Short mmCIF file of C-alpha atoms and ligand atoms in Angstrom, two decimals:
data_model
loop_
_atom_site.label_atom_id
_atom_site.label_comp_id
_atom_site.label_asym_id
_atom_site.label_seq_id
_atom_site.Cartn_x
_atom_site.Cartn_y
_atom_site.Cartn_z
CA UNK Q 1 18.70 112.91 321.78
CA UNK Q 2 17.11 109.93 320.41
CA UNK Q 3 13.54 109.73 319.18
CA UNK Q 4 11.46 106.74 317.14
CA UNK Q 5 10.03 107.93 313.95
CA UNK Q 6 7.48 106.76 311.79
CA UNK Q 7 7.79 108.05 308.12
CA UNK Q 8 4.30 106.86 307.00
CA UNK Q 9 4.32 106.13 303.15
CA UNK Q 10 3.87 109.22 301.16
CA UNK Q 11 7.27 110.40 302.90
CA UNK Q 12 9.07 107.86 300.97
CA UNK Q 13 8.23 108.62 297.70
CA UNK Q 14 6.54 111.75 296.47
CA UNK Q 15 6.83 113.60 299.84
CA UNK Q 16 10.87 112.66 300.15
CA UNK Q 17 11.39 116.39 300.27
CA UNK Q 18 9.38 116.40 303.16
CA UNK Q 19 11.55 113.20 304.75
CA UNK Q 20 15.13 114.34 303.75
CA UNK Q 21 14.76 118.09 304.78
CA UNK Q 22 13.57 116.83 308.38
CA UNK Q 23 15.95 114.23 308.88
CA UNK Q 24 18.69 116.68 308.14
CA UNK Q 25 17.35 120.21 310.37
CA UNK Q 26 16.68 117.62 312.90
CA UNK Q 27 20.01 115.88 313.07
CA UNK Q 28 21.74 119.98 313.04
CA UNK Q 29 18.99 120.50 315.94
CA UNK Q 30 20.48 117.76 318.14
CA UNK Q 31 17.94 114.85 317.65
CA UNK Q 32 18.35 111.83 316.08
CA UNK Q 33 14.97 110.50 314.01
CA UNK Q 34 15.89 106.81 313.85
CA UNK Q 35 13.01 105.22 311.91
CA UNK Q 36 11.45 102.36 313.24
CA UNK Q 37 12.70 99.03 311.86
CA UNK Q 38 9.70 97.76 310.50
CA UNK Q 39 5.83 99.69 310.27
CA UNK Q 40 3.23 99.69 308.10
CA UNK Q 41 0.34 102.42 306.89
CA UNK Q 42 -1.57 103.66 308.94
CA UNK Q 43 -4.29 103.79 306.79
CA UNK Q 44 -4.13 107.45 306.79
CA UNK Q 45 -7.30 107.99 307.57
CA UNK Q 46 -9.18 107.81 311.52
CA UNK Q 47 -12.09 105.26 311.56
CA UNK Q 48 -14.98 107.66 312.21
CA UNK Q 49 -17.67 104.36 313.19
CA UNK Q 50 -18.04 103.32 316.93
CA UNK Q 51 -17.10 99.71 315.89
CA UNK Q 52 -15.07 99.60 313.11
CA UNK Q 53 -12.32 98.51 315.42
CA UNK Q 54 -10.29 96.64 312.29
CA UNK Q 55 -9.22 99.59 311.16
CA UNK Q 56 -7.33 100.35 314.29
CA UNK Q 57 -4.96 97.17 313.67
CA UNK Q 58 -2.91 99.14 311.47
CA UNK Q 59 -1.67 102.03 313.20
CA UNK Q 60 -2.21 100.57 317.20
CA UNK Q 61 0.45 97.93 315.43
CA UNK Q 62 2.72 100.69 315.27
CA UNK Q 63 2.61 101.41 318.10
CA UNK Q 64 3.45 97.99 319.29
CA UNK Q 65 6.51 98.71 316.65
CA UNK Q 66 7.71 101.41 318.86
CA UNK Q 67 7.45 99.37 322.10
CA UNK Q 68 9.04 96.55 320.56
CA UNK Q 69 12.33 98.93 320.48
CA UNK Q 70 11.98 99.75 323.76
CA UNK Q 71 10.36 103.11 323.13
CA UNK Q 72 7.51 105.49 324.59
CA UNK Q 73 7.04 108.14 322.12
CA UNK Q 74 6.92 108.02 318.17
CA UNK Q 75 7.34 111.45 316.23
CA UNK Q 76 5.85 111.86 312.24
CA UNK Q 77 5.65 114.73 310.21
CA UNK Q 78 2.61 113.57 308.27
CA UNK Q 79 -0.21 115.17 309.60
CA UNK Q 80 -2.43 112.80 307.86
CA UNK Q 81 -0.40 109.78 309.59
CA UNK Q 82 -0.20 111.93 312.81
CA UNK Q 83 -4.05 112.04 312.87
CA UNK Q 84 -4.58 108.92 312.31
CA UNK Q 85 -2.16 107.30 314.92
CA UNK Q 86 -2.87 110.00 317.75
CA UNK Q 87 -6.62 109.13 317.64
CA UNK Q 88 -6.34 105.42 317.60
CA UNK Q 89 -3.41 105.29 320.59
CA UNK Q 90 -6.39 107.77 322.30
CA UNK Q 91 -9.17 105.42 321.67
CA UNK Q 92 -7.15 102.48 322.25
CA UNK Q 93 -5.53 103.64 325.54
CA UNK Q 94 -9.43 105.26 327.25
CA UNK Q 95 -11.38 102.44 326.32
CA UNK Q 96 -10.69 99.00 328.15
CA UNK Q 97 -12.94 96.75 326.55
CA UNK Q 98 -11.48 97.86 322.95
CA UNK Q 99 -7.99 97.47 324.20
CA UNK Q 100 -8.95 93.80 325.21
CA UNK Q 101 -10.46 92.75 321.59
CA UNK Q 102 -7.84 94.15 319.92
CA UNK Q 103 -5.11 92.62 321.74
CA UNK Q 104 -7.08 89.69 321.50
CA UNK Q 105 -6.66 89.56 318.10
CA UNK Q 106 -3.16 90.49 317.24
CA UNK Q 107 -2.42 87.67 319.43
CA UNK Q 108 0.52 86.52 317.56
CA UNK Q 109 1.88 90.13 318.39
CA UNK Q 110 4.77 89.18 320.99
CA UNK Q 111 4.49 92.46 323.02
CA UNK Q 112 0.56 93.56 324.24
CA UNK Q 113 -0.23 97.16 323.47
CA UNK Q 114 -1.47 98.77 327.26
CA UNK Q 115 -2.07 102.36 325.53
CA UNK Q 116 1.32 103.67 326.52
CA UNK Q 117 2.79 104.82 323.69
CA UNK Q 118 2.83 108.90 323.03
CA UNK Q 119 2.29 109.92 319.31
CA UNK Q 120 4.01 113.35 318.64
CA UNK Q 121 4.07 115.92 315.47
CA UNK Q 122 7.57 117.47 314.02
CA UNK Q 123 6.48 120.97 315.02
CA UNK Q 124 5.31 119.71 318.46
CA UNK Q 125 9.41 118.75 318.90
CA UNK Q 126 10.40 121.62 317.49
CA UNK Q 127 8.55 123.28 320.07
CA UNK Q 128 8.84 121.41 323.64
CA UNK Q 129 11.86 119.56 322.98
CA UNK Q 130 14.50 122.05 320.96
CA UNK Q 131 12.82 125.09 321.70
CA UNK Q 132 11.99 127.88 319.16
CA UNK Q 133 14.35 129.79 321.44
CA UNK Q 134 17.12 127.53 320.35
CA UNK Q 135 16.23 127.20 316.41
CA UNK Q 136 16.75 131.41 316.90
CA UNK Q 137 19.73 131.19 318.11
CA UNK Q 138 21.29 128.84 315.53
CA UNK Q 139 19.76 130.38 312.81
CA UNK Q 140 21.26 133.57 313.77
CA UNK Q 141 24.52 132.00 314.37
CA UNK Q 142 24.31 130.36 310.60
CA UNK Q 143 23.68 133.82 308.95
CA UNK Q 144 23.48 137.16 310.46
CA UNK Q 145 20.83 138.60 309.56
CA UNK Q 146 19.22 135.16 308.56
CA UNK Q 147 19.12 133.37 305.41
CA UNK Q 148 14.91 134.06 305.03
CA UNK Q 149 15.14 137.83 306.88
CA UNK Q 150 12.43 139.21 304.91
CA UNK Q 151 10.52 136.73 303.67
CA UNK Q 152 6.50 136.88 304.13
CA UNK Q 153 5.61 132.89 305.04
CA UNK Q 154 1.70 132.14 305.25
CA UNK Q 155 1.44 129.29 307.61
CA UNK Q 156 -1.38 126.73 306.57
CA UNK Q 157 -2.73 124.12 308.79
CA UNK Q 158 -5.40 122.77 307.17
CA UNK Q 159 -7.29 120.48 309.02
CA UNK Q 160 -5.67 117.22 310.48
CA UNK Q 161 -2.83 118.90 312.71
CA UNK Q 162 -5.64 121.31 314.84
CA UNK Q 163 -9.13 118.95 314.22
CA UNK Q 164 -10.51 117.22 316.66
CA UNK Q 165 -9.77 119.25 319.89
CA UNK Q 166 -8.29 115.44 321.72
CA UNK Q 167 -5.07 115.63 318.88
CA UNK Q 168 -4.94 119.09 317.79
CA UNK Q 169 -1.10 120.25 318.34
CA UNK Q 170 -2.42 123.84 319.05
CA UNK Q 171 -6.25 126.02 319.61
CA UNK Q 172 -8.26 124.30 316.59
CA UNK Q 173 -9.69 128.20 315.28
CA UNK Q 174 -6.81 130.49 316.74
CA UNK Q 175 -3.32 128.31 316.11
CA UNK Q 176 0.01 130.01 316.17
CA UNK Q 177 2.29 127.49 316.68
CA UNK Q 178 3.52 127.75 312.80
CA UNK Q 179 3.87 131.00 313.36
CA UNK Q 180 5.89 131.08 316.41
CA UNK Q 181 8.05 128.76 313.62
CA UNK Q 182 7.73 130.70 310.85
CA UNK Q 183 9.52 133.86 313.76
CA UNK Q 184 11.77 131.46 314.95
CA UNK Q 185 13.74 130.67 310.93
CA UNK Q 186 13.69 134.07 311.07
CA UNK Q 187 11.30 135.03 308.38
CA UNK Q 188 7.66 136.83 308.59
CA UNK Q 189 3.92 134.62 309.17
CA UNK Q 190 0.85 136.62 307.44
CA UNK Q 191 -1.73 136.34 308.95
CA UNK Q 192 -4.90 134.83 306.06
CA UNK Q 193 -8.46 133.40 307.49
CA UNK Q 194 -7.65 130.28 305.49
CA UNK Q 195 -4.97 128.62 307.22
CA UNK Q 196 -7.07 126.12 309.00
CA UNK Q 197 -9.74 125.96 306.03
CA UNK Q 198 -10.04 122.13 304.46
CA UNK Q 199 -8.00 122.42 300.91
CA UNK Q 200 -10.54 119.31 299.79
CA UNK Q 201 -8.61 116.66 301.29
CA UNK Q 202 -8.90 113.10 299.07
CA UNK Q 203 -11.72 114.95 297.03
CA UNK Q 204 -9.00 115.60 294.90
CA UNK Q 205 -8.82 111.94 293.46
CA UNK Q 206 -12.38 112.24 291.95
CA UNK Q 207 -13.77 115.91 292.43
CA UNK Q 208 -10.50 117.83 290.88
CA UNK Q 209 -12.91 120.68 290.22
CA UNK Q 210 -14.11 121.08 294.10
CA UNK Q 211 -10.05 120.58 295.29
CA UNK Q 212 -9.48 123.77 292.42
CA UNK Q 213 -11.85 126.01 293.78
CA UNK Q 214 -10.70 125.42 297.57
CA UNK Q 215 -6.82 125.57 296.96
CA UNK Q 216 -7.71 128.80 294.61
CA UNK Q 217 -9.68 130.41 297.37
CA UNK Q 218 -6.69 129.53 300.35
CA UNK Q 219 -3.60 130.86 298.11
CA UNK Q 220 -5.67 133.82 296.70
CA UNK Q 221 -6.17 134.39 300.16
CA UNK Q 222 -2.90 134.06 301.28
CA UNK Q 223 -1.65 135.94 298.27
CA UNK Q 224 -3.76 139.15 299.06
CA UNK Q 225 -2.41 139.05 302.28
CA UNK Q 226 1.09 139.56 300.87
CA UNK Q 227 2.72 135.73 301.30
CA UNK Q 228 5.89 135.20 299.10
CA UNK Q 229 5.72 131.54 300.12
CA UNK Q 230 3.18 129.05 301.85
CA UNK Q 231 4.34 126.16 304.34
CA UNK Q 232 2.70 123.18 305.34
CA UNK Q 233 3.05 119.80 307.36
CA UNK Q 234 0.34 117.44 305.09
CA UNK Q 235 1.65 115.47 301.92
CA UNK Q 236 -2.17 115.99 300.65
CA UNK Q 237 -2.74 119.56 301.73
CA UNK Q 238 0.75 119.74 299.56
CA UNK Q 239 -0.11 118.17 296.55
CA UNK Q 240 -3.78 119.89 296.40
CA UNK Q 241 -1.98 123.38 297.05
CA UNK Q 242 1.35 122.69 294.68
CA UNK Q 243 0.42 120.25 292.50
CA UNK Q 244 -3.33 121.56 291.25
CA UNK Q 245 -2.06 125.42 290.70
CA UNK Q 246 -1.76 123.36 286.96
CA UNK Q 247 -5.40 122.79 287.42
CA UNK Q 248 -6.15 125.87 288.96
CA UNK Q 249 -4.63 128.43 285.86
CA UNK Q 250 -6.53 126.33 283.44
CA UNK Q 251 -9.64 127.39 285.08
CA UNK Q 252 -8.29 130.79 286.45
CA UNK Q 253 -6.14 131.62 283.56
CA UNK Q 254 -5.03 135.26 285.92
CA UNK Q 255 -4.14 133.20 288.59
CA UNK Q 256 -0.26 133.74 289.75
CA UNK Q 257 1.52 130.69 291.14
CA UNK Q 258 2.86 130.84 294.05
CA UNK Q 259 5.61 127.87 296.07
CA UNK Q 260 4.58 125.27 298.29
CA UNK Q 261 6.82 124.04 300.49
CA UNK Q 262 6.83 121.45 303.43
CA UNK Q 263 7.89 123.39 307.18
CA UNK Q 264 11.16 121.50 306.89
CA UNK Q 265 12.08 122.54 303.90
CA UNK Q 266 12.17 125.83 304.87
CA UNK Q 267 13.84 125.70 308.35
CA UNK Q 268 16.76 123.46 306.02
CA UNK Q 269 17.23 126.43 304.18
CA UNK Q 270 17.79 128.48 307.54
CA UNK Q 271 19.82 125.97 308.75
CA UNK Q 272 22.13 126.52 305.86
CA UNK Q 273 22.31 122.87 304.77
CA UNK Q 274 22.89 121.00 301.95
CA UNK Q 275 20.85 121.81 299.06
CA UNK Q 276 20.74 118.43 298.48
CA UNK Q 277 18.48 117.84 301.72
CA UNK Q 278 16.02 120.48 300.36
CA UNK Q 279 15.02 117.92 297.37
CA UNK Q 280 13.00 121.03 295.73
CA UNK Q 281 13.15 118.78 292.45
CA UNK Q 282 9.96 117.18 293.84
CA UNK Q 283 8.27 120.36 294.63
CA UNK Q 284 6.16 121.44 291.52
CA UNK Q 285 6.52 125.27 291.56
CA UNK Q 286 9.97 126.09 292.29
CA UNK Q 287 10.70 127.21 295.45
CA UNK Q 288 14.92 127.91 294.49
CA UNK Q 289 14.17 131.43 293.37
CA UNK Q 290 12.08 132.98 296.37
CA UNK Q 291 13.86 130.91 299.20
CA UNK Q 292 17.73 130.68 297.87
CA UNK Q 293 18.42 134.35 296.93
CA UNK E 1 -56.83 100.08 310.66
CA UNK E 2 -54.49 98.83 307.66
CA UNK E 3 -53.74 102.94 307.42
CA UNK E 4 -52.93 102.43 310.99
CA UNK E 5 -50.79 99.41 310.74
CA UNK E 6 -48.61 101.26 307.69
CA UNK E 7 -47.83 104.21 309.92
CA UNK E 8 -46.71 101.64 312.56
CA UNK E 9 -44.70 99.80 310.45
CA UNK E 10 -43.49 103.40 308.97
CA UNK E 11 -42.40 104.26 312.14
CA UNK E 12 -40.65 101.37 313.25
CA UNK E 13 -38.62 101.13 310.06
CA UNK E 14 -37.79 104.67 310.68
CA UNK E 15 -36.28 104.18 314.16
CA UNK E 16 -34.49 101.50 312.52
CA UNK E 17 -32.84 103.73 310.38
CA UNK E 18 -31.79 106.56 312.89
CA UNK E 19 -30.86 104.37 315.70
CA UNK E 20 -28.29 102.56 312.87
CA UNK E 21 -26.86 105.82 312.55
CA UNK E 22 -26.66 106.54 316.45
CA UNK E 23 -25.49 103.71 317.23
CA UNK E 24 -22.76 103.56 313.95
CA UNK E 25 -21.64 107.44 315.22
CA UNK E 26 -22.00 107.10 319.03
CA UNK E 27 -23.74 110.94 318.20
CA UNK E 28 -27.09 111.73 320.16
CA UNK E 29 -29.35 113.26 317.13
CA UNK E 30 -32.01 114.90 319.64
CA UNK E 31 -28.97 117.09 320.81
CA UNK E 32 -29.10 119.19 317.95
CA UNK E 33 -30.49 122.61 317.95
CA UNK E 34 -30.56 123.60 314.29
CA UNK E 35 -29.04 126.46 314.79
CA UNK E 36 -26.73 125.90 311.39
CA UNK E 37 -23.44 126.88 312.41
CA UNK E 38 -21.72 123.50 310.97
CA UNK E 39 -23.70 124.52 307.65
CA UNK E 40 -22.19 128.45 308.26
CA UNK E 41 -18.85 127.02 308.31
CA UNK E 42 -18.67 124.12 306.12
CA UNK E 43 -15.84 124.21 303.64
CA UNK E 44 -17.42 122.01 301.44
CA UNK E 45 -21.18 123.24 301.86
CA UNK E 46 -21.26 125.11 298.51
CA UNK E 47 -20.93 121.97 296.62
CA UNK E 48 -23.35 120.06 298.48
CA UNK E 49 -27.17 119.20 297.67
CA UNK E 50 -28.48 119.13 301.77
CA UNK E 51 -26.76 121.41 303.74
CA UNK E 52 -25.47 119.68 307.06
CA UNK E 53 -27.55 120.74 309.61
CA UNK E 54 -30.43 119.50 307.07
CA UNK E 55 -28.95 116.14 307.10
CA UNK E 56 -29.24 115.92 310.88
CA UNK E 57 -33.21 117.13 310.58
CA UNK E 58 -33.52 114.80 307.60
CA UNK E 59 -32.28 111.63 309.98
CA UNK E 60 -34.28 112.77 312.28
CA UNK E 61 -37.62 112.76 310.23
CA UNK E 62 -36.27 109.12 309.25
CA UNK E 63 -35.90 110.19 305.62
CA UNK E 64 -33.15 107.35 304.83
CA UNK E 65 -34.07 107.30 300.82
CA UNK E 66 -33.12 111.28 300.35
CA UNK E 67 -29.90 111.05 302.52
CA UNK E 68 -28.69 107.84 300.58
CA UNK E 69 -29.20 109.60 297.30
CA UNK E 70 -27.95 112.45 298.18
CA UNK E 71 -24.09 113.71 297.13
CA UNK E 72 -23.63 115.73 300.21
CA UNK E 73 -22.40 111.96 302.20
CA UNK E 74 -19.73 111.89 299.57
CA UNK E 75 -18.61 115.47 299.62
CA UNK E 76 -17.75 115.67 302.90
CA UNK E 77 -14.44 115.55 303.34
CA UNK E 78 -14.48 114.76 306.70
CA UNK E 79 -12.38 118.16 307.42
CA UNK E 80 -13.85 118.49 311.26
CA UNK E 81 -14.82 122.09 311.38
CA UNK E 82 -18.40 121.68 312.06
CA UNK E 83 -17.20 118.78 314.77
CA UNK E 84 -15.20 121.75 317.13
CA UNK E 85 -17.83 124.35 316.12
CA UNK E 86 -21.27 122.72 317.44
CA UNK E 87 -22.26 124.38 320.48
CA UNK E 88 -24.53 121.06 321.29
CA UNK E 89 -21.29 118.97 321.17
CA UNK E 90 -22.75 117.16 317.99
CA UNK E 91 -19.86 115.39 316.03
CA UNK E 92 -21.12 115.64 312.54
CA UNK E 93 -18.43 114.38 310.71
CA UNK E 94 -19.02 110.93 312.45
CA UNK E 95 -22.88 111.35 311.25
CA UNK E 96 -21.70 111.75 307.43
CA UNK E 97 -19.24 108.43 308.13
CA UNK E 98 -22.26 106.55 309.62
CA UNK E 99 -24.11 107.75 306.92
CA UNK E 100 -21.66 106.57 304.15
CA UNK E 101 -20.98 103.50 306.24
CA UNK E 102 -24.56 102.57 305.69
CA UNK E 103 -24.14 102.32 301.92
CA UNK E 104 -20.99 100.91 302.06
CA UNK E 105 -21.90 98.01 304.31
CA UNK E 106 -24.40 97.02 301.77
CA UNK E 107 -21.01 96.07 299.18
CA UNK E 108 -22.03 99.03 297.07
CA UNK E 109 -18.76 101.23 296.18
CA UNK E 110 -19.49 105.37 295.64
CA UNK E 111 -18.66 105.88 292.18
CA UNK E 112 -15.88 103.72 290.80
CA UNK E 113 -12.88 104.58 292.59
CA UNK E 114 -10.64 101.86 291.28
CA UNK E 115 -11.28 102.28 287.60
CA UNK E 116 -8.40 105.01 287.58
CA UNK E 117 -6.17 105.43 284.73
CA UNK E 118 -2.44 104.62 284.90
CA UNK E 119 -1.19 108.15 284.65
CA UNK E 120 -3.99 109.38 287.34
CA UNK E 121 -2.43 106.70 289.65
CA UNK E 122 1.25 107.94 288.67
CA UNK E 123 0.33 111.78 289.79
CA UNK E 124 -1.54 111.05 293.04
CA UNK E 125 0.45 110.45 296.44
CA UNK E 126 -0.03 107.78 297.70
CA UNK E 127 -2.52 109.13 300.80
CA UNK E 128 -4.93 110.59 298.47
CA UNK E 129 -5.61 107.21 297.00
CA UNK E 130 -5.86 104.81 300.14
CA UNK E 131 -7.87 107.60 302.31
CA UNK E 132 -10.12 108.08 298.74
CA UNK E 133 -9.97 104.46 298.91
CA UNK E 134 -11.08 103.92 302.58
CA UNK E 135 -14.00 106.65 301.98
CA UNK E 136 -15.38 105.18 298.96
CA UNK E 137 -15.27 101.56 298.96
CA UNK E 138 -16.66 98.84 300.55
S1 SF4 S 1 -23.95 123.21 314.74
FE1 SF4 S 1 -24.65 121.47 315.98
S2 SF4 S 1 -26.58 122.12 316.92
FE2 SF4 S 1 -26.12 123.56 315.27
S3 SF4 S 1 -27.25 122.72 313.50
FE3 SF4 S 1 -25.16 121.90 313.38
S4 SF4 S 1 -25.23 119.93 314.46
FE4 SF4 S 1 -27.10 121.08 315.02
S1 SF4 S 2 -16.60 117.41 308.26
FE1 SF4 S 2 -17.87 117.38 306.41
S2 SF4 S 2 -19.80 118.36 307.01
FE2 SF4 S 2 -18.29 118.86 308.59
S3 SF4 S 2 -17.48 120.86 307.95
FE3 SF4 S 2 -16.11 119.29 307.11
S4 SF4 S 2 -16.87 118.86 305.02
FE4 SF4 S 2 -18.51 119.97 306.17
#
């Protein structure tokens, strides 16, 4: 199987870890992410304003992308991106009058977006279209008992994959589809109140201190609750949880790092691919030693 | 009379002021009960100067000079847990955009976002600095 995928930027350069290790589970899962020949940003973040409708351009256009290959549904992995281009195709497809004006003005745009294009998350295929079933049974089949057997995952959100209600992939306070993942590579979820708390989000550009104390309090959390290893779908959540744990022992000098690793990375490793497509060189704390024994 | 005039004129300005942030969120203020549960479960609430339910009772009372000066506007980071939480259906992170929008329309950046150093720009993905970007600039 087939399916259009939009990378968004951040999976091109720093988040390539999160890019390469999807591409590759994906392609061992039976579908083929063939990314669409030309897109742009999405501008990563929803306009919030009833009519700020220029900030739709960007990600309604790719959706036009998508049509323009003869296409009805677009998968990301970015939940950030995902957000974004779930709430505008929503917007875009229920209102008619916004629809018009914006069509209107991409009018050198040779196909006319209708609303009919389907946004989808990674996890969201992993779930309807392969199956967690399916991911079981080939994980099994790779390594018996599998690769992570053992390993205590804490599954975080954050906010952009569950918030609003109209886009959220699963229940916005009670979620489980990570963990219903986190089963299917074979490895344990723990359960933390913090999964779906906000790590600080672009805060983290000019309020370091306020990202610190929220991506202390969320792996503290998780670490209490006995997590070897925390996953994630959100280039930002990653670099605020990974990244900042520098920050973090500077102002928490007894604070124990702990990995950060992107879903995909993870299921690659259950897979039993190719190191290669793991691309843990770009994670900051070394995930080698707790997820390759 | 002139005392009477001011309060008109008060007034109207007032009404200016929280039907610009109606209209910019597509939110009905008078829904809201105060009952605090988006201030209960903000993430970001310790770091903030008005609370969020206060902001909505500060619109309200057409206190536009408080709001625009406060630092709550900016730390909101637009994370959505007070917008599935309401019970009145109030979307409160649309408020806090309307509110910010309000400065921003007027050309006037929060902070100075684009005076960044080099290696600042060399650590940060990419998303952090175009959604920091689309926040906090005009
Ligand atoms: S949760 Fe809703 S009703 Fe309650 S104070 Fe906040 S905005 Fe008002
Ligand atoms: S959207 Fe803003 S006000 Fe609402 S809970 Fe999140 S940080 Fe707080």
């Amino acid at each position: 199987m087939k399916l259009a995928y939009y990378p968004g930027c951040t999976l091109k350069t720093q988040a390539k870890n999160f890019e390469d290790s999807a591409i590759a589970s994906f392609e061992k899962l039976g579908i083929e992410l063939e990314e669409l020949k030309r897109w742009n940003c999405c501008g990563t973040v929803y306009s919030l304003t009833s009519d700020d409708l220029m900030h739709h351009l960007a990600p309604i256009r790719n959706l036009i992308r998508v049509k323009e290959e003869g296409k009805s549904k677009v998968v990301t992995f970015c939940s950030m991106c995902y957000n974004t281009l779930k709430r505008s195709a929503i917007r875009i497809k229920n209102n008619d009058e916004d629809r018009e004006k914006i069509n209107n003005f991409m009018d050198r745009e040779e196909v006319k977006y209708e609303g009919d294009i389907e946004v989808l998350h990674g996890l969201e295929v992993l779930k309807n279209e392969v199956g967690f079933d399916k991911i079981t049974k080939i994980v099994g089949e790779v390594h018996e008992p599998p690769i992570l057997n053992g390993l205590k995952i804490a599954p975080y959100y954050g906010c952009l994959l569950l918030r609003p209600d109209e886009i959220g992939i699963d229940d916005p306070e009670n979620p489980s589809i990570l963990e219903d993942f986190i089963y299917a590579i074979g490895a344990e979820p723990i359960d933390f109140p913090y999964k779906n708390e906000c790590c600080g989000a672009y805060q983290t550009v000019n309020e370091v201190n306020i990202v610190v104390d929220k991506a202390y309090n969320i792996i503290n959390n998780a670490q209490r609750m006995g997590a070897n290893i925390i996953i994630t779908s959100c280039p930002l959540c990653e670099f605020n949880l990974d990244k900042r744990q520098k920050d973090i022992k500077k102002k928490y000098p007894n604070f124990k790092e702990i990995p950060v690793v992107y879903f995909t990375q993870a299921l690659a490793v259950a897979l039993g691919l190719d190191p290669k497509t793991y691309r843990f060189d770009l994670n900051y704390i070394s995930p080698q030693a707790v997820l390759v024994k | 009379m002139f005392r009477g005039m001011k309060f008109e004129l008060e007034s109207k300005i007032k009404n200016k002021f929280v039907q610009k942030v109606e209209e910019l969120s597509g939110e009905n203020l008078s829904a809201c009960y105060q009952c605090g549960k988006c201030s209960a479960g903000c993430p970001s609430a310790p770091f903030m100067d008005i609370l969020p339910n206060q902001v909505i009772r500060l619109i309200q009372l057409g206190m536009k000079k408080e709001l625009m000066n406060s630092k709550t506007i900016w730390i909101c980071a637009s994370c959505f847990t007070c917008s599935v939480r309401c019970p009145k259906g109030v979307d409160l992170a649309k408020i806090m955009e309307a509110l910010r929008q309000i400065q921003l329309r007027q050309n006037i950046d929060y902070g100075k976002p684009l005076n960044l150093s080099k290696e600042k720009i060399g650590e940060l993905p990419q998303i952090a600095l175009v959604s920091n970007f689309r926040k906090f600039t005009a």
